[in-house]
Amino acid sequence: KNEVEQSPQNLTAQEGEFITINCSYSVGISALHWLQQHPGGGIVSLFMLSSGKKKHGRLIATINIQEKHSSLHITASHPRDSAVYICAAPWWETSGSRLTFGEGTQLTVNP
Amino acid sequence: NAGVTQTPKFQVLKTGQSMTLQCAQDMNHEYMSWYRQDPGMGLRLIHYSVGAGITDQGEVPNGYNVSRSTTEDFPLRLLSAAPSQTSVYFCASSRSPRGFNSPLHFGNGTRLTVT
């Protein structure tokens, strides 16, 4: 069982559509991360947030601490947004603590 | 700044061979870590380090060794490669311990195949 759940697993959209990717986690957190993995495999950090909303260009990330839920929105999607989007949250267990990652959402934006 | 440099990009090993994946960062980050990425699973932590001379096990450490003799370098050693270690490996660094409160910076990944 993954402590961080993402939905949907796969998402296909037409260029210009508004995209939403969801992330649910099971424990209280200090900050939640959103990452983007390019088709070539490289991973970059998009956002790190612990409350409210952050915006960078056409990307918006929101978090609801009480509901343990975060969303990543892409406005006016473009084929270059095609990538895997991954959320990650801290996880604590008896052996220590670590970031735990969702399985990712594969986004394909068609022209 | 080069960020996180990870080599090699691709590697094919035979079962039982050993090898070292190199990772270096030039951001003076104390926290460095190694992950493996397998289909249908999220990134999983192999080993991590919170500073030079300090390493610890992550979620899936068996079959791997690490050392941290300098702040910049954090190599991952496969002692005796097994087909189960076929995966994509990522090195990452962060300004904050365990990457909890600062962005993670990733290397470009190493695709390892063990036959």
Tab-separated table of C-alpha atoms in Angstrom, chain A residues 8-102:
chain	number	residue	atom	x	y	z
A	8	PRO	CA	-5.728	9.619	-12.216
A	9	GLN	CA	-2.902	7.283	-13.202
A	10	ASN	CA	-3.199	8.318	-16.834
A	11	LEU	CA	-4.699	11.445	-18.335
A	12	THR	CA	-5.086	12.438	-21.968
A	13	ALA	CA	-6.155	15.958	-22.857
A	14	GLN	CA	-6.480	18.203	-25.864
A	15	GLU	CA	-4.317	21.275	-26.105
A	16	GLY	CA	-5.867	24.168	-24.223
A	17	GLU	CA	-7.778	22.079	-21.699
A	18	PHE	CA	-7.635	22.668	-17.935
A	19	ILE	CA	-5.909	19.765	-16.180
A	20	THR	CA	-6.247	18.610	-12.580
A	21	ILE	CA	-4.120	15.934	-10.921
A	22	ASN	CA	-4.930	14.872	-7.371
A	23	CYS	CA	-2.774	13.660	-4.495
A	24	SER	CA	-3.965	12.245	-1.168
A	25	TYR	CA	-1.690	11.392	1.749
A	26	SER	CA	-2.335	9.677	5.034
A	27	VAL	CA	-0.261	11.470	7.666
A	28	GLY	CA	0.290	15.033	8.767
A	29	ILE	CA	3.000	16.728	6.781
A	30	SER	CA	5.433	19.607	6.909
A	31	ALA	CA	5.424	20.129	3.145
A	32	LEU	CA	4.203	18.329	0.054
A	33	HIS	CA	6.214	18.207	-3.150
A	34	TRP	CA	5.119	18.169	-6.768
A	35	LEU	CA	7.649	16.916	-9.293
A	36	GLN	CA	7.690	16.630	-13.069
A	37	GLN	CA	9.421	13.781	-14.872
A	38	HIS	CA	10.176	14.564	-18.493
A	39	PRO	CA	9.774	11.987	-21.264
A	40	GLY	CA	13.574	11.735	-21.305
A	41	GLY	CA	13.508	10.688	-17.643
A	42	GLY	CA	14.823	13.749	-15.821
A	43	ILE	CA	12.958	14.857	-12.672
A	44	VAL	CA	12.516	18.478	-11.636
A	45	SER	CA	10.889	19.981	-8.590
A	46	LEU	CA	7.814	22.064	-9.435
A	47	PHE	CA	6.410	23.067	-6.062
A	48	MET	CA	6.842	22.541	-2.384
A	49	LEU	CA	3.921	23.737	-0.282
A	50	SER	CA	2.595	23.350	3.232
A	51	SER	CA	-0.502	25.544	2.990
A	52	GLY	CA	-2.683	27.430	0.569
A	53	LYS	CA	-1.748	27.808	-3.041
A	54	LYS	CA	1.323	28.399	-5.186
A	55	LYS	CA	1.449	29.468	-8.834
A	56	HIS	CA	4.194	29.332	-11.411
A	57	GLY	CA	3.213	30.290	-14.904
A	58	ARG	CA	0.347	28.039	-15.991
A	59	LEU	CA	0.859	25.648	-13.074
A	60	ILE	CA	-1.034	26.018	-9.811
A	61	ALA	CA	-0.677	23.797	-6.755
A	62	THR	CA	-3.126	23.808	-3.865
A	63	ILE	CA	-3.189	21.954	-0.583
A	64	ASN	CA	-5.860	21.290	2.032
A	65	ILE	CA	-4.112	20.226	5.223
A	66	GLN	CA	-7.314	19.189	7.032
A	67	GLU	CA	-8.395	16.910	4.187
A	68	LYS	CA	-4.801	15.711	3.498
A	69	HIS	CA	-5.242	16.463	-0.183
A	70	SER	CA	-3.351	18.423	-2.793
A	71	SER	CA	-4.077	19.228	-6.421
A	72	LEU	CA	-1.912	20.282	-9.321
A	73	HIS	CA	-3.683	22.301	-12.006
A	74	ILE	CA	-2.419	23.172	-15.456
A	75	THR	CA	-4.245	25.947	-17.280
A	76	ALA	CA	-4.260	26.172	-21.088
A	77	SER	CA	-2.420	22.858	-21.396
A	78	HIS	CA	0.166	22.433	-24.144
A	79	PRO	CA	1.811	19.341	-25.671
A	80	ARG	CA	5.063	20.306	-23.933
A	81	ASP	CA	3.268	19.696	-20.607
A	82	SER	CA	3.213	15.987	-21.467
A	83	ALA	CA	5.134	14.316	-18.656
A	84	VAL	CA	4.709	12.263	-15.505
A	85	TYR	CA	3.678	14.323	-12.495
A	86	ILE	CA	4.638	12.971	-9.081
A	87	CYS	CA	3.658	14.091	-5.595
A	88	ALA	CA	5.668	13.272	-2.476
A	89	ALA	CA	5.024	13.687	1.232
A	90	PRO	CA	6.995	12.948	4.387
A	91	TRP	CA	6.327	9.616	6.042
A	92	TRP	CA	7.298	8.553	9.508
A	93	GLU	CA	7.779	4.982	10.705
A	94	THR	CA	9.637	3.254	13.506
A	95	SER	CA	12.765	2.839	11.384
A	96	GLY	CA	12.913	6.526	10.536
A	97	SER	CA	11.381	9.097	8.259
A	98	ARG	CA	11.566	9.650	4.524
A	99	LEU	CA	9.761	11.202	1.629
A	100	THR	CA	7.266	8.789	0.136
A	101	PHE	CA	6.282	9.187	-3.492
A	102	GLY	CA	3.108	8.577	-5.419
